[in-house]
Coordinates of C-alpha atoms and ligand atoms in Angstrom, one line a residue:
Chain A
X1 CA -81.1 -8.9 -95.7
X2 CA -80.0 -12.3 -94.2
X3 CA -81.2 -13.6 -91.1
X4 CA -78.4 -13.5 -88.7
X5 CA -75.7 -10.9 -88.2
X6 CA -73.0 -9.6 -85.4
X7 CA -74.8 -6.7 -84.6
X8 CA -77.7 -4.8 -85.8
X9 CA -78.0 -1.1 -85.0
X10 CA -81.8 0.3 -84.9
X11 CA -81.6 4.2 -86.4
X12 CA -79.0 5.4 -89.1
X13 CA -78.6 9.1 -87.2
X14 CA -74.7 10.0 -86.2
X15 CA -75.0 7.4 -83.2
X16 CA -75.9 4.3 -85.4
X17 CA -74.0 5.0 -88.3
X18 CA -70.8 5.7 -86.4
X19 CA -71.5 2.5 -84.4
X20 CA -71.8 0.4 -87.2
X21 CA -68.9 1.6 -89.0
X22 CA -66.5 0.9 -85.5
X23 CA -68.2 -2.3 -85.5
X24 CA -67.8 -3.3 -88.8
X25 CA -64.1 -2.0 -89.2
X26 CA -63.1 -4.3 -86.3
X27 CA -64.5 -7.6 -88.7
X28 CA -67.8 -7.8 -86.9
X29 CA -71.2 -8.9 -89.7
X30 CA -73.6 -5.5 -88.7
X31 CA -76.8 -4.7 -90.3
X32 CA -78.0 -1.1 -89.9
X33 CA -81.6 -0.2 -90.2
X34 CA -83.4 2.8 -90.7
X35 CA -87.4 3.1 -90.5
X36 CA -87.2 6.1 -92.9
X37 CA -87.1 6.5 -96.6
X38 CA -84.4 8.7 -96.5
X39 CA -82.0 8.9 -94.0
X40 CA -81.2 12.0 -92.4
X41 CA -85.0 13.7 -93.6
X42 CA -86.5 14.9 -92.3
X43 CA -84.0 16.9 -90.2
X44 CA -84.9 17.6 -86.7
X45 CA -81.4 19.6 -85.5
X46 CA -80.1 23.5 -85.7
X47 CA -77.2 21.9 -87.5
X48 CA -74.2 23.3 -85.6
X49 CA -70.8 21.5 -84.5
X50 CA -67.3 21.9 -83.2
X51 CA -65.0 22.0 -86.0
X52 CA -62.0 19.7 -84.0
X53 CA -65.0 17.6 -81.9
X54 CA -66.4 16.8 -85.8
X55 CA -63.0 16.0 -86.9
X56 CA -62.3 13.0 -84.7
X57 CA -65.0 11.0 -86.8
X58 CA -65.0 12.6 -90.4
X59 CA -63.1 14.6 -92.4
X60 CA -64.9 17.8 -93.2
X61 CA -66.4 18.1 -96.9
X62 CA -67.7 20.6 -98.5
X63 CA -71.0 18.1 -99.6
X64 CA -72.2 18.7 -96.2
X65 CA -71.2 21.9 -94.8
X66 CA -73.8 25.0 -95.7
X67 CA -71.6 27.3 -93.4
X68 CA -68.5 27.9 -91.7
X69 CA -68.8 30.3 -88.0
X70 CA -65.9 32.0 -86.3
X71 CA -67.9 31.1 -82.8
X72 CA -70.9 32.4 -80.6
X73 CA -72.4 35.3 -79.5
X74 CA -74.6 35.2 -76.9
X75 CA -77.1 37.9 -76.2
X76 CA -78.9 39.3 -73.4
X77 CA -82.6 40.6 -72.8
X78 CA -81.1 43.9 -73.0
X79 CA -79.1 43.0 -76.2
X80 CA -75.6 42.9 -74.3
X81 CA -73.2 40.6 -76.3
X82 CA -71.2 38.6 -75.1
X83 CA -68.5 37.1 -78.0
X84 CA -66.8 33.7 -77.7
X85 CA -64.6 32.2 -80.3
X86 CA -63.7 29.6 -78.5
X87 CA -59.7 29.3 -78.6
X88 CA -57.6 32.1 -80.0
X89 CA -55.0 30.0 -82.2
X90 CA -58.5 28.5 -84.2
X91 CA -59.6 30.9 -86.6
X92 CA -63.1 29.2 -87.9
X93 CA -64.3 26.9 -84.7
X94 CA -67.6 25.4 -86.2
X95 CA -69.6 24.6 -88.8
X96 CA -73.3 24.8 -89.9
X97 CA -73.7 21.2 -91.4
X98 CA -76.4 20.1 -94.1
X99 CA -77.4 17.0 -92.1
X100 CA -79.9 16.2 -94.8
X101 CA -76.3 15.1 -96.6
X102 CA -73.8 14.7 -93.9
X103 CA -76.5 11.7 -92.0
X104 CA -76.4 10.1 -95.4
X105 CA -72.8 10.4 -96.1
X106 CA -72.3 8.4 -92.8
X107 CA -74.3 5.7 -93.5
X108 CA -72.3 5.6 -96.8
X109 CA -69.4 5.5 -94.9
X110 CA -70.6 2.6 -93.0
X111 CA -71.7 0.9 -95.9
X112 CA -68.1 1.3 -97.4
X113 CA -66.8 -0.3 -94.0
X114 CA -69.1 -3.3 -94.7
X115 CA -72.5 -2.6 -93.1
X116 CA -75.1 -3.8 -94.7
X117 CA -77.8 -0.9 -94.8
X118 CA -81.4 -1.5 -94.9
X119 CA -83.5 1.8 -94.9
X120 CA -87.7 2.0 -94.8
X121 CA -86.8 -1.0 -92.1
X122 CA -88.8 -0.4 -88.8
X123 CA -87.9 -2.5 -85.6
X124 CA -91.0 -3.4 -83.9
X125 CA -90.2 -5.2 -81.0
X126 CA -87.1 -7.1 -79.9
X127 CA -86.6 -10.7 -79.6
X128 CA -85.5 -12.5 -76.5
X129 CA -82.9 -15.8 -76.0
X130 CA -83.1 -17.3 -71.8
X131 CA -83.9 -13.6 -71.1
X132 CA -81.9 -11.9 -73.2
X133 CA -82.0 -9.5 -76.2
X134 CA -81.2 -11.8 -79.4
X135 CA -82.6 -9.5 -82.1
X136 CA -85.2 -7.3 -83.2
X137 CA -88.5 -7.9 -85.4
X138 CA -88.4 -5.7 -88.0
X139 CA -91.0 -4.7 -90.8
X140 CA -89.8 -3.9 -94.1
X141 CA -91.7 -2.6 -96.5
X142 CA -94.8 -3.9 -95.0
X143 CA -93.6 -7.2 -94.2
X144 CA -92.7 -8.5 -91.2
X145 CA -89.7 -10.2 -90.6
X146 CA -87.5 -11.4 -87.6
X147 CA -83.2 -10.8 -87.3
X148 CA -81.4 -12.2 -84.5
X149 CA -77.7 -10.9 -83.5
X150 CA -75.3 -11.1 -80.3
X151 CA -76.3 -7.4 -79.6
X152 CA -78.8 -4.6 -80.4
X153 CA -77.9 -1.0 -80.6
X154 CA -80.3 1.0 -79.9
X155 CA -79.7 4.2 -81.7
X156 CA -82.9 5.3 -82.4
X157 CA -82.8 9.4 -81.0
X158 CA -85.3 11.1 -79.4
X159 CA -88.8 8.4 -79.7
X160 CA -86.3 5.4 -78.0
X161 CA -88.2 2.3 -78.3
X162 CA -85.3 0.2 -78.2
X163 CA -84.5 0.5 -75.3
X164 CA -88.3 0.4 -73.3
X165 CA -88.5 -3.0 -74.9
X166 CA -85.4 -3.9 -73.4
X167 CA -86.8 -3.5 -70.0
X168 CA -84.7 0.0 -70.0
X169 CA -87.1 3.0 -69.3
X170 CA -86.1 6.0 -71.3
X171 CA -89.3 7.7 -71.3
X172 CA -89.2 11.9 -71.2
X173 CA -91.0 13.8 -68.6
X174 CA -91.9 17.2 -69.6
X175 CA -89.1 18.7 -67.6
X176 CA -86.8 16.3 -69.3
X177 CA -87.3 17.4 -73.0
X178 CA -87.2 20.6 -75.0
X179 CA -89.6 21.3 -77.5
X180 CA -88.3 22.7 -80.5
X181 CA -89.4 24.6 -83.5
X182 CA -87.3 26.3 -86.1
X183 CA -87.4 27.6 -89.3
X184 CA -84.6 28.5 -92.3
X185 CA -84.8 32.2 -92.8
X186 CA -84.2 33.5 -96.3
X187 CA -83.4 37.0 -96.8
X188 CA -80.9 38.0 -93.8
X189 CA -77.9 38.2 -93.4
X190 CA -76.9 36.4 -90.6
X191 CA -73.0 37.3 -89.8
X192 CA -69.9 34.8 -89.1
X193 CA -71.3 33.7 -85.3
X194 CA -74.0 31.4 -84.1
X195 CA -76.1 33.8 -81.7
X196 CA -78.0 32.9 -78.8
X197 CA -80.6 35.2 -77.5
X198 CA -81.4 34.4 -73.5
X199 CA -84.1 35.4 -71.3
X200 CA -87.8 35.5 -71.1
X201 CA -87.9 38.4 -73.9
X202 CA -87.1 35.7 -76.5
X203 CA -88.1 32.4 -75.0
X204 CA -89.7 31.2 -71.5
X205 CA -87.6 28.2 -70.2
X206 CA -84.7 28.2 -73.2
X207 CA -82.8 30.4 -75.6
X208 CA -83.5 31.5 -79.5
X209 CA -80.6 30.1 -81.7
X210 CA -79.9 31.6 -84.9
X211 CA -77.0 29.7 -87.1
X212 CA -76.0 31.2 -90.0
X213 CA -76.6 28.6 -92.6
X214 CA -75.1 30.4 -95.9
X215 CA -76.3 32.3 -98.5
X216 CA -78.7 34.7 -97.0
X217 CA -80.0 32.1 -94.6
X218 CA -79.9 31.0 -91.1
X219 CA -81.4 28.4 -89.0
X220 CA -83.4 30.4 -86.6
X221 CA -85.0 28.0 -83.8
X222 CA -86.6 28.1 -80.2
X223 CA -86.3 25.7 -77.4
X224 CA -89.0 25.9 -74.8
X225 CA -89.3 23.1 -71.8
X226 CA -91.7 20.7 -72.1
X227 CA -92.8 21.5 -68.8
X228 CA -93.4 25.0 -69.7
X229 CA -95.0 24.1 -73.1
X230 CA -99.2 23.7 -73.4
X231 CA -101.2 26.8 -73.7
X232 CA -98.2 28.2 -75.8
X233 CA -96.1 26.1 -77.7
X234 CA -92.7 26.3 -79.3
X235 CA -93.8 27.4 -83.1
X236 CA -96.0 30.1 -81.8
X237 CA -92.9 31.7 -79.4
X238 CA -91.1 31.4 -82.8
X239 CA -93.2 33.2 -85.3
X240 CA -93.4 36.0 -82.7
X241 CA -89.6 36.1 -82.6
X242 CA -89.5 35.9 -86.0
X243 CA -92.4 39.0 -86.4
X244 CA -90.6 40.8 -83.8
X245 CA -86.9 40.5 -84.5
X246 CA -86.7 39.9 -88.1
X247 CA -89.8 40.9 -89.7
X248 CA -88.2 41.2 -93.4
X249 CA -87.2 37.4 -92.6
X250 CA -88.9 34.6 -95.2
X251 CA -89.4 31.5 -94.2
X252 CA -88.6 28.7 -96.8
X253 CA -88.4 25.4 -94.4
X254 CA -89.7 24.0 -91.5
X255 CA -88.4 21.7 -88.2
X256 CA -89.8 20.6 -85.3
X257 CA -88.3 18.4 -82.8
X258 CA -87.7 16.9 -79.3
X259 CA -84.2 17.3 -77.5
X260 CA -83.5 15.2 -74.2
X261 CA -82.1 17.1 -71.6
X262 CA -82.3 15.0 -69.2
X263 CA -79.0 14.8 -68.1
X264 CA -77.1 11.4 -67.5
X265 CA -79.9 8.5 -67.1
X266 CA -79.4 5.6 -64.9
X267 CA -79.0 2.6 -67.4
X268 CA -77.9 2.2 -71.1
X269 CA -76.8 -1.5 -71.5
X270 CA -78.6 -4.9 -70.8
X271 CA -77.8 -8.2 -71.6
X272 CA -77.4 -8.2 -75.4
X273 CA -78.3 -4.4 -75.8
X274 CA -76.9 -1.2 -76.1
X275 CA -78.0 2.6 -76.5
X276 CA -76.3 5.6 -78.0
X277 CA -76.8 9.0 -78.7
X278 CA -80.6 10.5 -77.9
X279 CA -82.1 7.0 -77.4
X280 CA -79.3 7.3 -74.4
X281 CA -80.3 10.6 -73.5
X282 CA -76.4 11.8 -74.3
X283 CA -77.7 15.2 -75.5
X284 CA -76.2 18.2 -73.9
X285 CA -79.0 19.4 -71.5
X286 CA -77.7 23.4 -71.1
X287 CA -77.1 23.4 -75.3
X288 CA -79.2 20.9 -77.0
X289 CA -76.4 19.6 -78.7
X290 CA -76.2 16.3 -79.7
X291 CA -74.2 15.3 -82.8
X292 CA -70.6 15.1 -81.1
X293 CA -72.0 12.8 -78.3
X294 CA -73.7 10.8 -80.0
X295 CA -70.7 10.0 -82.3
X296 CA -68.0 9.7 -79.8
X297 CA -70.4 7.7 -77.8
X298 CA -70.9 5.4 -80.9
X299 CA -67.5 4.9 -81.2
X300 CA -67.1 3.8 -77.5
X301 CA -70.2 1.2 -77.9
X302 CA -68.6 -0.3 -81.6
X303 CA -65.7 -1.3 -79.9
X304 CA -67.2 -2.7 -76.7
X305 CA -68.9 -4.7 -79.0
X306 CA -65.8 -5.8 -80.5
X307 CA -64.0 -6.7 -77.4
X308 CA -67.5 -8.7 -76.4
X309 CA -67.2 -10.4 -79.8
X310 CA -63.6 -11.4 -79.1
X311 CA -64.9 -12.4 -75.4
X312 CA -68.0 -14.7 -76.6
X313 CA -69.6 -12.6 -73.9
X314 CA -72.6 -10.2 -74.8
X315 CA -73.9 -9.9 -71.2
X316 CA -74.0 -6.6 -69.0
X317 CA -70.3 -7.9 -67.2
X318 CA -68.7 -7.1 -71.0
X319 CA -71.2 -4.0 -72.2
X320 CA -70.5 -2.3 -69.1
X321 CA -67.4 -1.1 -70.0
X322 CA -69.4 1.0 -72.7
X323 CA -71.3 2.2 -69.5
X324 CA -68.5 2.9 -67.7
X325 CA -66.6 5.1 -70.5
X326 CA -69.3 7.2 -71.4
X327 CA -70.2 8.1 -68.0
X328 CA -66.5 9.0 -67.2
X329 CA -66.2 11.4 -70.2
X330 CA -69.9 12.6 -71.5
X331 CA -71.7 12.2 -68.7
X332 CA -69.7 14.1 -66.3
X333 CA -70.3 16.7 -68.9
X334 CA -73.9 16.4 -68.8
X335 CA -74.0 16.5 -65.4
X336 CA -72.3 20.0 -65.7
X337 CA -74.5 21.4 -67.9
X338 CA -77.7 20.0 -65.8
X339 CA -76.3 22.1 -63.3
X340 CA -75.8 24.8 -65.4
X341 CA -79.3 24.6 -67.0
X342 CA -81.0 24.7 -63.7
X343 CA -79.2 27.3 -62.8
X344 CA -80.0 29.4 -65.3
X345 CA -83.9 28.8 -65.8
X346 CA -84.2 30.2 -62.2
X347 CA -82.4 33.6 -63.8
X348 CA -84.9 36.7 -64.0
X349 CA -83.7 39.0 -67.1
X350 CA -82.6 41.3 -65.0
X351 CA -80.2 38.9 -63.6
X352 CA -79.3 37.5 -67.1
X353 CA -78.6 41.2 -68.0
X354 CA -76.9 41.7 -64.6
X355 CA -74.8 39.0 -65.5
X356 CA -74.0 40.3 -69.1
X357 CA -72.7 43.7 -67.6
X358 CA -70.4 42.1 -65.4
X359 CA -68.3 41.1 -68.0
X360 CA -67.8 45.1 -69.5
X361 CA -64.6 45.6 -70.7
X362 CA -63.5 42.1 -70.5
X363 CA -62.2 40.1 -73.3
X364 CA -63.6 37.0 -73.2
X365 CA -63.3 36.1 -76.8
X366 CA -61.1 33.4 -76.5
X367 CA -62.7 31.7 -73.5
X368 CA -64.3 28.2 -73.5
X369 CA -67.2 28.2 -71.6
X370 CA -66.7 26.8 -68.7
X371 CA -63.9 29.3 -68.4
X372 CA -66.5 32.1 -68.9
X373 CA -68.9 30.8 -66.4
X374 CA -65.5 30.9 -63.6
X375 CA -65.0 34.0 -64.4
X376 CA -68.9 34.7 -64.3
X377 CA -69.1 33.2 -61.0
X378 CA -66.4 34.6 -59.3
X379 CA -67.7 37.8 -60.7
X380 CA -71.5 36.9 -58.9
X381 CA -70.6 34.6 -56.3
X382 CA -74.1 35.4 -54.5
X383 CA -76.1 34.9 -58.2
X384 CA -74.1 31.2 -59.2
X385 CA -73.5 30.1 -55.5
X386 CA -75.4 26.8 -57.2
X387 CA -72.6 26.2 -59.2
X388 CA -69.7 26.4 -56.9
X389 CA -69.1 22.8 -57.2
X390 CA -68.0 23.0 -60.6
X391 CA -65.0 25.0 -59.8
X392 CA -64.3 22.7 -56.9
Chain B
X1 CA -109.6 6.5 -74.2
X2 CA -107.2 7.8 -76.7
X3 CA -105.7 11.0 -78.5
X4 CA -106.4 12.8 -81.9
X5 CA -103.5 13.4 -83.9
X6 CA -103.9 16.4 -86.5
X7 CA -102.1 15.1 -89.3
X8 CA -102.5 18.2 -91.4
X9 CA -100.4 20.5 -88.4
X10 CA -98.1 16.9 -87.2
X11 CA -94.5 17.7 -88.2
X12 CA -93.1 14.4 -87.7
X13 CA -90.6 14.6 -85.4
X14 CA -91.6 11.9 -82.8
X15 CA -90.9 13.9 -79.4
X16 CA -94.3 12.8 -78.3
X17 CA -93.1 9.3 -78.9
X18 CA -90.4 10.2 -76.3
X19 CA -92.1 11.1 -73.5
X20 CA -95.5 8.8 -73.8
X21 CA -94.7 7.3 -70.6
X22 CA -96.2 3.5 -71.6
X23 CA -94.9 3.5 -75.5
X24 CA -98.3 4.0 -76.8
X25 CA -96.9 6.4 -79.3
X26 CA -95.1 5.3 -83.1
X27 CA -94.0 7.6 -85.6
X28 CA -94.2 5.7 -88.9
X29 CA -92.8 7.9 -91.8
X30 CA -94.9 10.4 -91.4
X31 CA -97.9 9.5 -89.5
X32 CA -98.3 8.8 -85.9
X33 CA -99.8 5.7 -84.5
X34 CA -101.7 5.5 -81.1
X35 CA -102.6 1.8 -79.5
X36 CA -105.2 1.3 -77.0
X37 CA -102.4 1.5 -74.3
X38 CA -103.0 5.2 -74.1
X39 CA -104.0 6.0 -70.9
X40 CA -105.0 9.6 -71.9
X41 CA -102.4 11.4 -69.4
X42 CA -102.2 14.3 -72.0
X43 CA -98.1 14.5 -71.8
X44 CA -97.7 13.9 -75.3
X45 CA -100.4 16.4 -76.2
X46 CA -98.2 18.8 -74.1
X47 CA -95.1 18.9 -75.0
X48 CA -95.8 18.6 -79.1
X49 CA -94.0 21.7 -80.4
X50 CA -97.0 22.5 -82.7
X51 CA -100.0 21.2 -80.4
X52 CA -101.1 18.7 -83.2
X53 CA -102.3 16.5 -80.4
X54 CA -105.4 16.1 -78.1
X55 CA -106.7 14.4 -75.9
X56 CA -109.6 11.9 -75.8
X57 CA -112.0 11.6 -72.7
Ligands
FAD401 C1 -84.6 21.4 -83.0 C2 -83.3 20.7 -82.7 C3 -82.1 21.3 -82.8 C4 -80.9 20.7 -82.5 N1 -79.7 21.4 -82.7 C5 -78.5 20.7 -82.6 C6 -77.3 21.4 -82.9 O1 -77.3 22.5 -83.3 N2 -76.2 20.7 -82.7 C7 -76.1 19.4 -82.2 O2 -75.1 18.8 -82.0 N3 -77.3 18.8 -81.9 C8 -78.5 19.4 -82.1 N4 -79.7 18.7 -81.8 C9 -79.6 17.4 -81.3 C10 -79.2 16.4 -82.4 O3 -80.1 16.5 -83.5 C11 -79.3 14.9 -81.8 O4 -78.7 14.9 -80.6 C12 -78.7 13.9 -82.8 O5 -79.4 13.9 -84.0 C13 -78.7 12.6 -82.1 O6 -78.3 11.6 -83.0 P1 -78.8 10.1 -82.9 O7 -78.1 9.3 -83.9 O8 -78.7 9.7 -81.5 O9 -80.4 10.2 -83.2 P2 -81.2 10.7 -84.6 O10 -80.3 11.6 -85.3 O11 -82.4 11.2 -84.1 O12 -81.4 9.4 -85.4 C14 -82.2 8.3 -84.9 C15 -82.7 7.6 -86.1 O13 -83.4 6.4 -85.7 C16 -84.5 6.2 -86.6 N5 -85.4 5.3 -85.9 C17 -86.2 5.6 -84.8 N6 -86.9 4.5 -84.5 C18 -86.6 3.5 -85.3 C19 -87.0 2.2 -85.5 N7 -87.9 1.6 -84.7 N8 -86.5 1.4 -86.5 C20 -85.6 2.0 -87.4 N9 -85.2 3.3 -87.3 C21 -85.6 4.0 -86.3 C22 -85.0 7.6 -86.8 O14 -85.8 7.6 -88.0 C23 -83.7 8.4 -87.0 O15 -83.3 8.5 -88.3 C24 -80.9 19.3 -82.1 C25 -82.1 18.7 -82.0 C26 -83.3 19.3 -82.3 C27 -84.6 18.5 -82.2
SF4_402 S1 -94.8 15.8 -81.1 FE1 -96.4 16.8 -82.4 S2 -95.4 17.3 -84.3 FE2 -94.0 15.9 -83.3 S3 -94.6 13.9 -84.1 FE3 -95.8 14.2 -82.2 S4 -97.8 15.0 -82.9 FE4 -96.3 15.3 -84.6
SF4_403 S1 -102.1 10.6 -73.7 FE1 -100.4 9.8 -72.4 S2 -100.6 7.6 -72.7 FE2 -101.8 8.5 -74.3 S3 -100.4 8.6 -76.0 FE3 -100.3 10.6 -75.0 S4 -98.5 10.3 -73.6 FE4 -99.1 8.3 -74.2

């Protein structure tokens, strides 16, 4: 580890690796960090993707994908299913990955891009130059040491330090975070599609996922809202799924975890700093999904950074084009989904089933979503009138 | 004023770092850290998915 560098990127998840590999494939110097001893474990994700969304940034391997599903099926309180595939002319649409393998491989491939790659390497604090960010003070194996660099990329997921220090407030409210818990089930057999179960019946304030995850497994998890978590919390509305729905399931790992959905938040750059990916809040707030956004939006940053290289300029007037893209293009997709989300926590079961029946005897196998939810709404104008605007 | 952390239940997955709304919070491998920050608001204890946290008075 030298003292000085381009760029150094705080977290070695999908956002910082991704970063640091733009950055360092346009010639920039870019030392990635990582607080843990491994990267990518422990894992705190359901694992599932978009086959074409994954394949902008990687091509897929076999090292790092535990399953391959032909789409979702989404479930009702009463059990109504509802099967989406995505697109016809795609015959598989996602994968299950193994991010345990895929988080390292991407640090590898940032390291084969030129990154130098430090991992049990903590940022502590950040250090400041006339105001602004300069560098970070790190602590590697138990010493303490200080790195400066033109810019700082926050990358650091859900916990987002980074970024507080920078004078950027990130910080969660209960309503803004869901509160995970999920375990891999051995002894099922879990099908072709990643299932959704909705409604109060499964999960107060969030859905039951269950990914199939190969080989008589699946990644069966629960998202509750913080808001909505205390008395009862996230594990204990799993095991009761798990008891009720697949008693004859074994449990042979464990996950907790935090997802932001927040929605777009109001600032992610500041003079010599940058965030990405959950430290950003980028994750999807009606899915949970945050791998593809935090990637594409990693991309976007590495080669604002590049340009602001080529500029000399590593204030907010040069990051802000990193602002700018990520708002036009993943935020306006958050924003949907907030919509979206809202909408359907105020949903009874009833009206989740109500919902569900409308579609009988449609096909909407091939639909994307946000086609299914037109044809939802037009189909319950009085139930959606909230989300009118999207079809605007 | 400060919270307990029950390291035995404590899954390590740093959501209570996320929402501690003055950074009082680390997650250090596999242990969390409080310091004397903590104002005791009890969001942290809240929202962890296993309720390995409480609050101290
Ligand atoms: C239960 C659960 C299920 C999910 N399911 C899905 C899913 O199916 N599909 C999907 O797309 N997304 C899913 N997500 C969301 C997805 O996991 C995240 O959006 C994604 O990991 C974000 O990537 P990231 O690189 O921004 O952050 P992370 O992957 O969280 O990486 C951040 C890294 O920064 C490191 N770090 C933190 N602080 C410091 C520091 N001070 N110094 C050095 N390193 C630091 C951390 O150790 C970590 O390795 C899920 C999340 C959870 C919790
Ligand atoms: S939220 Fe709970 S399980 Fe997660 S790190 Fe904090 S104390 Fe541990
Ligand atoms: S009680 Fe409040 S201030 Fe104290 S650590 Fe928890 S969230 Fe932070």
């Amino acid at each position: 580890m030298k003292n000085k560098y381009d760029i150094i990127v705080v977290g070695a998840g999908p956002a910082g690796s991704i970063t640091a590999k733009t950055c360092a494939e346009g010639g920039l110097d870019v030392l990635l960090i990582e607080k843990r001893q491994e990267i990518g474990d422990p894992v705190r994700c359901a694992e599932g993707v978009g086959k074409d969304a994954l394949k902008k940034h990687i091509e897929p391997d076999k090292r790092w994908i535990a399953a391959e599903v032909k789409g979702s099926r989404i479930i009702s309180p009463d059990g109504t299913q509802i099967l989406m595939s995505g697109d016809a002319a795609m015959k598989d649409v996602g994968y299950t990955l193994e991010r345990k393998v895929f988080d390292r491989v991407l640090a590898q491939k940032a390291a084969m891009a030129g990154v130098e790659v430090m991992v049990k390497t903590r940022a502590t604090g950040l250090l400041r130059n006339n105001g602004n960010v300069s560098g970070i003070k790190a602590m590697y194996m138990g010493e303490t040491r200080e790195i400066t660099a033109s810019i700082v990329i926050g990358a650091d997921g859900v916990e987002s330090k980074v970024g507080r220090w920078g004078g950027i407030d990130t910080s969660l409210r209960p309503v803004d975070i869901e509160t995970c818990a999920q375990f891999l089930v051995s002894n099922l057999d879990p099908g072709e599609y990643s299932e959704f179960y909705l409604g109060e019946r499964y999960s107060p304030s969030g859905y039951v996922w269950v990914f199939p995850k190969g080989g008589y497994t699946a990644n069966v998890g629960i998202g509750i809202l913080g808001s909505k978590s205390g008395s009862i919390r996230a594990i204990s509305h799993l095991q009761k799924f798990i008891d009720t729905f697949i008693p004859h399931g074994k449990i042979v790992e464990m996950v907790v975890g935090g997802v932001p959905v927040s929605g777009p938040i109001k600032q992610t750059v500041a003079n010599g700093l940058i965030l990405v990916g959950d430290a950003a809040r980028q994750s999807d707030p009606l899915t949970g999904g945050g791998i593809i956004n935090a990637m594409d939006a990693g991309k976007m940053a590495g080669e604002v950074c590049i340009k602001a290289r080529e500029k000399g300029d590593y204030s907010v007037k040069t990051l802000k084009e990193y602002e700018d893209r990520w708002r036009a293009t993943i935020g306006k997709e958050l924003s949907k989904s907030l919509l979206v989300k809202n909408m359907v926590l105020k949903l009874t079961d009833e009206q989740l089933n109500q919902l569900a029946h409308s579609l009988d005897g449609m096909d909407v196998s091939t639909m994307e979503l946000s086609k299914l939810l037109y044809v939802l709404f037009k189909k319950n104008p009085k139930l959606l009138w909230e989300l009118r605007t999207l079809f605007n | 004023m400060s919270v307990n952390v029950n390291r035995y239940k404590c899954g390590y997955c740093g959501a209570c770092v996320g929402v501690c709304p003055v950074g009082a919070l680390e997650l250090v491998e596999t242990w969390i850290e409080v310091d004397n920050t903590c104002t005791s608001c009890g969001v942290c204890a809240k929202i962890c998915p296993v309720g390995a946290l409480s609050v101290v008075k």
